[in-house]
Short mmCIF file of C-alpha atoms in Angstrom, two decimals:
data_model
loop_
_atom_site.label_atom_id
_atom_site.label_comp_id
_atom_site.label_asym_id
_atom_site.label_seq_id
_atom_site.Cartn_x
_atom_site.Cartn_y
_atom_site.Cartn_z
CA MET A 1 39.79 11.12 -34.81
CA PRO A 2 43.13 12.59 -33.31
CA GLY A 3 46.66 11.39 -34.28
CA THR A 4 49.38 10.17 -32.48
CA VAL A 5 53.17 11.08 -34.14
CA LEU A 6 56.10 8.64 -32.73
CA LEU A 7 59.85 10.80 -32.95
CA LEU A 8 63.02 8.28 -32.21
CA ALA A 9 66.07 9.04 -32.65
CA ALA A 10 69.14 6.34 -31.94
CA ALA A 11 72.26 6.14 -31.89
CA PRO A 12 75.30 4.47 -30.35
CA ALA A 13 77.40 6.47 -28.03
CA GLY A 14 81.06 6.93 -28.54
CA LYS A 15 83.17 5.81 -31.30
CA GLY A 16 80.43 3.55 -32.32
CA CYS A 17 78.04 6.70 -34.18
CA LEU A 18 77.59 6.84 -37.83
CA VAL A 19 74.52 9.45 -37.48
CA ASP A 20 74.13 12.82 -35.14
CA ALA A 21 70.42 11.53 -35.25
CA ALA A 22 68.78 13.26 -32.31
CA SER A 23 69.94 16.59 -33.94
CA VAL A 24 66.89 15.87 -36.01
CA LEU A 25 64.60 16.44 -32.99
CA PRO A 26 64.76 20.03 -32.23
CA VAL A 27 63.31 20.54 -36.50
CA LEU A 28 60.69 18.14 -35.71
CA ALA A 29 59.57 19.64 -32.83
CA ALA A 30 59.11 22.56 -34.09
CA VAL A 31 56.47 21.35 -36.52
CA PRO A 32 53.12 21.69 -35.15
CA PRO A 33 51.78 18.43 -33.79
CA ALA A 34 48.39 18.53 -36.52
CA VAL A 35 51.34 19.11 -39.53
CA LEU A 36 53.12 16.36 -38.41
CA SER A 37 50.50 13.11 -38.54
CA GLY A 38 48.54 14.76 -41.18
CA ALA A 39 45.35 15.27 -38.34
CA ASP A 40 43.36 18.19 -36.68
CA THR A 41 45.16 17.16 -33.79
CA ALA A 42 48.27 14.89 -32.35
CA ASN A 43 49.68 13.51 -30.07
CA VAL A 44 53.81 13.43 -30.43
CA VAL A 45 55.57 11.22 -28.05
CA GLU A 46 60.05 11.77 -28.80
CA LEU A 47 62.69 9.39 -27.52
CA ALA A 48 65.67 10.85 -27.84
CA ASP A 49 68.58 8.10 -27.58
CA PRO A 50 67.19 5.97 -25.75
CA LEU A 51 69.29 3.15 -23.93
CA GLU A 52 66.86 0.59 -23.41
CA PRO A 53 64.53 -1.72 -26.70
CA GLN A 54 62.14 -3.06 -24.00
CA ALA A 55 62.01 0.68 -23.46
CA VAL A 56 61.33 1.65 -26.57
CA LEU A 57 59.25 -1.81 -27.61
CA THR A 58 56.65 -0.44 -24.82
CA ARG A 59 56.28 2.71 -26.70
CA LEU A 60 56.26 1.72 -29.40
CA ARG A 61 52.89 -0.36 -28.62
CA ALA A 62 51.47 2.06 -27.41
CA ALA A 63 51.31 4.38 -30.10
CA ALA A 64 50.72 1.52 -32.43
CA GLY A 65 47.54 0.67 -30.32
CA ALA A 66 46.49 4.00 -30.03
CA PRO A 67 42.96 4.96 -32.55
CA GLY A 68 43.50 7.47 -35.74
CA PRO A 69 46.88 7.48 -38.02
CA LEU A 70 49.97 6.91 -36.59
CA THR A 71 52.70 8.35 -38.44
CA VAL A 72 55.91 7.38 -36.77
CA PHE A 73 59.60 8.99 -37.51
CA VAL A 74 63.07 6.76 -36.78
CA THR A 75 66.44 8.18 -37.33
CA GLY A 76 69.29 6.04 -36.72
CA GLN A 77 71.51 3.30 -38.07
CA LEU A 78 71.12 -0.31 -39.18
CA GLN A 79 73.09 -3.12 -37.66
CA LEU A 80 73.41 -6.67 -37.81
CA ASP A 81 73.57 -8.92 -34.63
CA ARG A 82 76.66 -11.66 -35.22
CA ARG A 83 74.45 -14.50 -34.65
CA GLN A 84 71.02 -14.34 -36.89
CA ARG A 85 72.60 -10.96 -39.01
CA LEU A 86 69.21 -10.03 -39.07
CA PRO A 87 69.50 -6.08 -39.13
CA HIS A 88 68.38 -3.83 -35.52
CA LEU A 89 68.08 -0.19 -35.02
CA ALA A 90 71.01 0.77 -32.80
CA LEU A 91 70.73 2.83 -29.24
CA ALA A 92 73.23 4.26 -27.00
CA ARG A 93 74.48 1.31 -25.87
CA THR A 94 74.92 -0.84 -28.64
CA THR A 95 78.42 -1.58 -29.79
CA PRO A 96 78.77 -4.91 -32.52
CA SER A 97 79.62 -7.63 -29.90
CA THR A 98 75.80 -6.28 -27.63
CA VAL A 99 73.32 -5.43 -30.31
CA ARG A 100 71.58 -8.22 -30.10
CA TYR A 101 70.71 -7.53 -26.72
CA THR A 102 70.80 -3.71 -26.50
CA GLY A 103 69.41 -2.63 -30.37
CA LEU A 104 66.08 -2.67 -30.90
CA PRO A 105 65.22 -5.86 -34.06
CA TRP A 106 63.53 -4.25 -36.67
CA HIS A 107 61.36 -6.63 -37.05
CA TRP A 108 59.98 -5.27 -33.39
CA LEU A 109 58.72 -2.32 -35.45
CA LYS A 110 57.41 -4.51 -38.15
CA GLU A 111 54.97 -6.63 -35.33
CA GLU A 112 53.78 -4.10 -33.43
CA LEU A 113 52.58 -2.37 -36.79
CA ARG A 114 50.86 -5.41 -38.31
CA LEU A 115 47.26 -5.29 -36.85
CA ARG A 116 46.61 -1.12 -37.97
CA PRO A 117 44.36 -0.36 -40.06
CA PRO A 118 45.03 -0.68 -43.58
CA GLY A 119 46.11 2.80 -44.88
CA SER A 120 46.34 4.84 -41.34
CA THR A 121 50.46 4.36 -40.53
CA THR A 122 52.80 5.67 -42.28
CA LEU A 123 56.65 5.04 -42.13
CA PHE A 124 59.92 8.17 -42.32
CA ALA A 125 62.87 6.64 -42.07
CA ASP A 126 66.39 8.00 -42.10
CA LEU A 127 69.01 5.64 -41.79
CA HIS A 128 72.61 5.05 -41.98
CA ALA A 129 74.02 1.54 -42.36
CA ASP A 130 77.61 0.12 -41.80
CA ALA A 131 79.81 -1.83 -44.38
CA GLU A 132 78.28 -5.42 -43.47
CA THR A 133 74.76 -3.50 -42.72
CA TRP A 134 74.82 -1.85 -46.51
CA GLN A 135 76.49 -6.29 -48.20
CA TRP A 136 73.23 -7.02 -46.51
CA LEU A 137 70.71 -4.55 -47.80
CA ALA A 138 71.79 -5.48 -51.35
CA ALA A 139 70.14 -8.97 -50.87
CA ASN A 140 67.70 -8.06 -48.46
CA ARG A 141 64.66 -5.80 -48.35
CA LEU A 142 63.65 -3.81 -45.38
CA ASP A 143 59.97 -5.10 -44.66
CA SER A 144 58.31 -2.66 -42.41
CA GLY A 145 54.17 -4.23 -42.64
CA HIS A 146 52.30 -5.31 -45.16
CA ASN A 147 49.81 -2.53 -44.08
CA ASN A 148 52.50 0.53 -43.86
CA ALA A 149 53.40 3.00 -46.24
CA VAL A 150 56.94 3.90 -46.53
CA TYR A 151 59.46 6.46 -47.21
CA GLY A 152 62.62 7.37 -46.28
CA ARG A 153 66.21 6.11 -47.07
CA VAL A 154 68.98 4.08 -46.10
CA ALA A 155 72.57 5.95 -46.75
CA PRO A 156 76.22 4.30 -47.59
CA PRO A 157 78.78 3.42 -45.21
CA ALA A 158 80.18 7.14 -45.57
CA ALA A 159 83.87 7.49 -47.72
CA ARG A 160 85.77 8.30 -44.43
CA ARG A 161 85.48 8.03 -40.10
CA ALA A 162 82.78 10.93 -39.82
CA VAL A 163 79.59 11.57 -38.02
CA ALA A 164 76.92 12.19 -40.52
CA VAL A 165 74.20 14.24 -40.65
CA PRO A 166 70.45 12.87 -40.93
CA THR A 167 69.74 14.61 -44.06
CA TYR A 168 66.73 13.78 -45.28
CA MET A 169 64.74 13.43 -42.27
CA LYS A 170 66.13 17.20 -41.52
CA ALA A 171 64.84 18.19 -45.33
CA VAL A 172 61.28 16.81 -44.39
CA ALA A 173 61.30 18.70 -41.01
CA THR A 174 62.26 21.45 -42.95
CA ILE A 175 59.47 21.65 -45.37
CA LEU A 176 56.45 20.33 -42.80
CA ARG A 177 57.79 23.92 -40.86
CA SER A 178 56.36 25.72 -44.00
CA GLY A 179 52.76 24.64 -41.72
CA TRP A 180 51.26 22.69 -44.89
CA ARG A 181 51.95 19.13 -45.24
CA PRO A 182 51.78 18.03 -49.12
CA PRO A 183 51.10 14.13 -50.20
CA VAL A 184 53.22 12.10 -48.49
CA GLU A 185 54.71 11.01 -51.56
CA GLN A 186 55.39 14.21 -52.67
CA LEU A 187 56.53 15.28 -48.85
CA HIS A 188 58.95 12.25 -49.66
CA GLN A 189 60.14 13.26 -53.55
CA GLN A 190 60.89 16.78 -52.24
CA ALA A 191 63.04 15.71 -49.21
CA LEU A 192 65.76 13.73 -52.41
CA ALA A 193 65.01 16.53 -54.10
CA ARG A 194 66.85 18.90 -51.42
CA ILE A 195 69.63 16.01 -51.02
CA ALA A 196 70.40 14.78 -54.69
CA GLU A 197 73.60 15.93 -54.43
CA GLU A 198 74.86 13.68 -51.72
CA GLY A 199 72.94 10.44 -53.54
CA PRO A 200 69.86 9.46 -51.81
CA GLY A 201 71.56 5.76 -50.70
CA ILE A 202 68.60 2.16 -51.23
CA VAL A 203 64.87 4.99 -51.22
CA LEU A 204 62.38 3.12 -49.17
CA THR A 205 59.01 3.44 -51.13
CA ALA A 206 56.51 1.03 -50.17
CA ALA A 207 52.77 3.29 -50.89
CA ARG A 208 50.63 0.67 -51.88
CA PRO A 209 50.56 -2.81 -49.50
CA PRO A 210 52.59 -5.72 -51.03
CA VAL A 211 50.68 -9.02 -50.68
CA VAL A 212 50.32 -10.70 -47.12
CA ASN A 213 50.87 -13.98 -47.02
CA VAL A 214 47.50 -15.10 -45.45
CA PRO A 215 44.98 -17.34 -46.25
CA PRO A 216 42.98 -16.40 -49.47
CA VAL A 217 39.89 -14.60 -49.41
CA PRO A 218 36.74 -14.57 -52.47
CA ALA A 219 37.18 -11.69 -53.38
CA THR A 220 33.12 -10.46 -52.56
CA ARG A 221 34.46 -10.63 -48.78
CA PRO A 222 35.94 -7.91 -46.94
CA ASP A 223 38.90 -7.81 -45.92
CA PRO A 224 39.44 -10.06 -41.96
CA HIS A 225 42.25 -7.60 -40.88
CA ALA A 226 40.08 -4.84 -42.01
CA ALA A 227 36.95 -6.49 -40.80
CA ILE A 228 38.55 -7.68 -36.85
CA THR A 229 40.32 -4.05 -36.78
CA ALA A 230 37.36 -2.46 -37.50
CA ALA A 231 35.48 -4.67 -34.71
CA VAL A 232 38.26 -4.26 -31.74
CA GLN A 233 37.67 -0.34 -32.41
CA ALA A 234 33.91 -0.67 -31.79
CA GLY A 235 34.71 -2.54 -29.25
CA ARG A 236 33.14 -5.72 -29.94
CA HIS A 237 36.42 -7.28 -28.81
CA PRO A 238 34.68 -11.09 -29.09
CA ASP A 239 33.07 -10.65 -32.65
CA ALA A 240 37.23 -9.91 -33.87
CA ASP A 241 37.86 -13.14 -31.54
CA SER A 242 35.41 -14.92 -33.37
CA LEU A 243 36.28 -13.73 -36.72
CA ALA A 244 40.16 -14.53 -36.66
CA ALA A 245 39.05 -17.91 -35.15
CA ASP A 246 37.13 -18.44 -38.24
CA HIS A 247 39.98 -18.39 -40.08
CA GLU A 248 42.38 -19.24 -38.46
CA ARG A 249 40.42 -22.99 -38.33
CA ALA A 250 40.20 -22.53 -42.39
CA ALA A 251 44.16 -22.24 -42.16
CA VAL A 252 44.58 -25.39 -40.00
CA GLN A 253 42.19 -27.82 -42.72
CA ALA A 254 44.15 -25.89 -45.83
CA HIS A 255 47.47 -25.81 -44.79
CA GLY A 256 48.03 -27.51 -41.26
CA ALA A 257 48.29 -26.82 -37.72
CA GLY A 258 51.95 -25.55 -38.06
CA SER A 259 52.00 -23.59 -41.11
CA GLU A 260 52.28 -20.10 -41.39
CA GLN A 261 48.94 -19.65 -42.00
CA ALA A 262 47.60 -21.23 -38.90
CA LEU A 263 49.89 -19.39 -37.34
CA HIS A 264 49.70 -15.84 -38.81
CA TRP A 265 45.50 -16.16 -37.10
CA ALA A 266 47.20 -18.01 -34.08
CA GLU A 267 49.28 -14.98 -33.64
CA VAL A 268 46.12 -12.56 -34.65
CA ARG A 269 43.90 -13.91 -31.62
CA ALA A 270 46.99 -13.58 -29.22
CA ASP A 271 46.68 -9.78 -30.05
CA LEU A 272 43.43 -9.83 -29.75
CA ALA A 273 43.67 -11.11 -26.84
CA MET A 274 45.97 -8.98 -25.71
CA LEU A 275 43.65 -6.08 -27.09
CA ALA A 276 40.66 -6.93 -25.03
CA GLY A 277 42.32 -6.37 -21.63
CA ASP A 278 42.95 -10.43 -21.27
CA PRO A 279 46.51 -10.77 -20.39
CA VAL A 280 46.12 -14.49 -18.99
CA ARG A 281 44.54 -15.59 -22.85
CA SER A 282 46.67 -13.24 -24.35
CA CYS A 283 49.81 -15.19 -22.27
CA ARG A 284 48.69 -19.50 -23.17
CA ALA A 285 48.11 -17.98 -26.22
CA TRP A 286 51.37 -16.57 -27.26
CA MET A 287 52.86 -19.84 -25.09
CA LEU A 288 51.09 -21.99 -27.48
CA VAL A 289 52.33 -20.52 -30.58
CA ALA A 290 55.90 -20.56 -29.89
CA LEU A 291 55.70 -24.78 -28.65
CA ALA A 292 53.90 -24.97 -32.28
CA ARG A 293 56.71 -23.31 -33.94
CA LEU A 294 59.62 -25.32 -32.03
CA SER A 295 57.64 -28.12 -32.77
CA ALA A 296 57.40 -27.87 -36.10
CA GLY A 297 61.31 -27.13 -35.64
CA GLN A 298 62.03 -23.75 -36.23
CA ALA A 299 64.98 -22.83 -33.58
CA VAL A 300 64.96 -21.34 -30.69
CA ASP A 301 66.78 -18.39 -31.76
CA ALA A 302 64.34 -17.69 -34.64
CA PRO A 303 62.44 -14.63 -34.58
CA ALA A 304 58.83 -15.56 -34.49
CA VAL A 305 59.86 -17.80 -31.82
CA GLU A 306 61.92 -15.60 -29.46
CA ALA A 307 58.54 -12.74 -30.71
CA ALA A 308 56.10 -15.15 -29.24
CA VAL A 309 58.01 -16.35 -25.84
CA ASP A 310 58.70 -12.77 -25.05
CA ARG A 311 55.37 -11.56 -25.45
CA ALA A 312 54.21 -13.87 -23.39
CA HIS A 313 56.25 -12.91 -20.96
CA HIS A 314 55.16 -9.60 -21.18
CA GLN A 315 51.23 -11.02 -20.94
CA TRP A 316 51.75 -12.67 -18.19
CA GLY A 317 53.30 -9.72 -16.22
CA GLN A 318 49.78 -8.16 -17.02
CA ILE A 319 48.30 -10.89 -15.27
CA ARG A 320 46.97 -8.63 -11.32
CA ASP A 321 45.16 -12.76 -10.12
CA ALA A 322 48.00 -13.98 -8.18
CA GLN A 323 46.19 -17.33 -8.46
CA GLU A 324 46.30 -17.59 -12.25
CA ALA A 325 50.23 -16.17 -12.44
CA ARG A 326 50.98 -18.33 -10.64
CA ARG A 327 48.96 -21.68 -12.85
CA ILE A 328 51.25 -19.78 -16.14
CA GLY A 329 54.68 -18.94 -14.48
CA PRO A 330 55.70 -22.71 -14.29
CA ALA A 331 55.30 -23.51 -17.99
CA LEU A 332 56.23 -20.06 -18.94
CA ALA A 333 59.93 -20.49 -17.09
CA ASP A 334 60.27 -24.36 -18.68
CA LEU A 335 59.85 -22.23 -21.97
CA ARG A 336 62.01 -19.34 -20.56
CA ALA A 337 64.36 -22.15 -20.27
CA ARG A 338 64.42 -23.12 -23.47
CA VAL A 339 64.13 -20.26 -25.50
CA PRO A 340 66.01 -17.58 -23.27
CA GLY A 341 65.49 -14.66 -25.82
CA ARG A 342 67.48 -11.21 -26.07
CA ARG A 343 66.87 -9.89 -22.79
CA GLN A 344 69.33 -10.31 -20.69
CA GLY A 345 68.10 -12.04 -17.17
CA ALA A 346 64.60 -12.94 -18.63
CA LEU A 347 64.34 -16.34 -16.61
CA ASP A 348 65.90 -15.30 -13.42
CA HIS A 349 62.61 -12.47 -14.09
CA VAL A 350 60.07 -15.51 -14.24
CA GLN A 351 61.64 -17.71 -11.50
CA ARG A 352 62.08 -14.67 -9.42
CA GLN A 353 58.50 -13.47 -9.77
CA LEU A 354 57.44 -16.64 -9.09
CA ARG A 355 58.91 -16.70 -5.83
CA GLN A 356 57.24 -13.49 -5.17
CA LEU A 357 54.28 -15.19 -6.24
CA GLN A 358 54.49 -18.20 -3.70
CA THR A 359 54.40 -15.59 -0.86
CA GLN A 360 50.81 -14.29 -1.75
CA SER A 361 48.20 -15.39 -0.89
#
């Protein structure tokens, strides 16, 4: 099965730039796609200094939905938003005051990769942090999801003002240009050895997935996520949803309807509806997840709440039946008024689309 490779290099334009992220792309692009991916053949998607987080999300979502192995190479800089103090990958228009709206939230990357089959995703990252983010990293883990193998480093702030070079990622690319891809752990260690004199910063290694907080499954039963993913890849979407629904009911009985365990499976079912090509069901499911989180006392700007509303909004935009879109639109607009999210003008977009729908038969 062909693999997919996503090359993402991003950094702010102007004086806020900490690293020349895009400089690594010509070196990576010179590596044969099969070597980049570790598969016989591969499709390569390249994003150089993207402007809009939604555009990056669209490409990331498409790559995460592709069958076969996925390898993601991320080069850039991390910044915290001032409101929630969560890490973002800074994009071309990002400034310290606008990172919440112009950067890519790191948890978006984690969310898009979470339904992929265990062992099918590898993330290489060469990230540079400003002083504020470096302090945050001293007390917090840069989480990349439970199914992913993660390798790389986060470099500390430079001692003097200068634009750094992504030396770890360039070392990875240089090794791969030999035409042979060693085992990923070996590739990672070889790259670190090449930059040993500058110090690795914070080394990212998660070759074995940590335990994920989901309802316990007896050892005699297969992993539910793997079984659901297999059903989706085989085109058995009703079977996948039925499996997830069984686990959702069990979580509700064991932990309550508003528990993280139950909401996890509700989110899985919303994703499954999207994968099945049913945006109406997916939109409604994400709206219910958002309302459940709000009812449980979560803040309107909590990442999980914003993500649920953003996904409902996205799925609403995929509905081709004007009558269904009109039926759901007012409830989505009410939800958007409560949860405006990070995308400027999101509520105006819903209201504008609703007005257009009223003119359609």
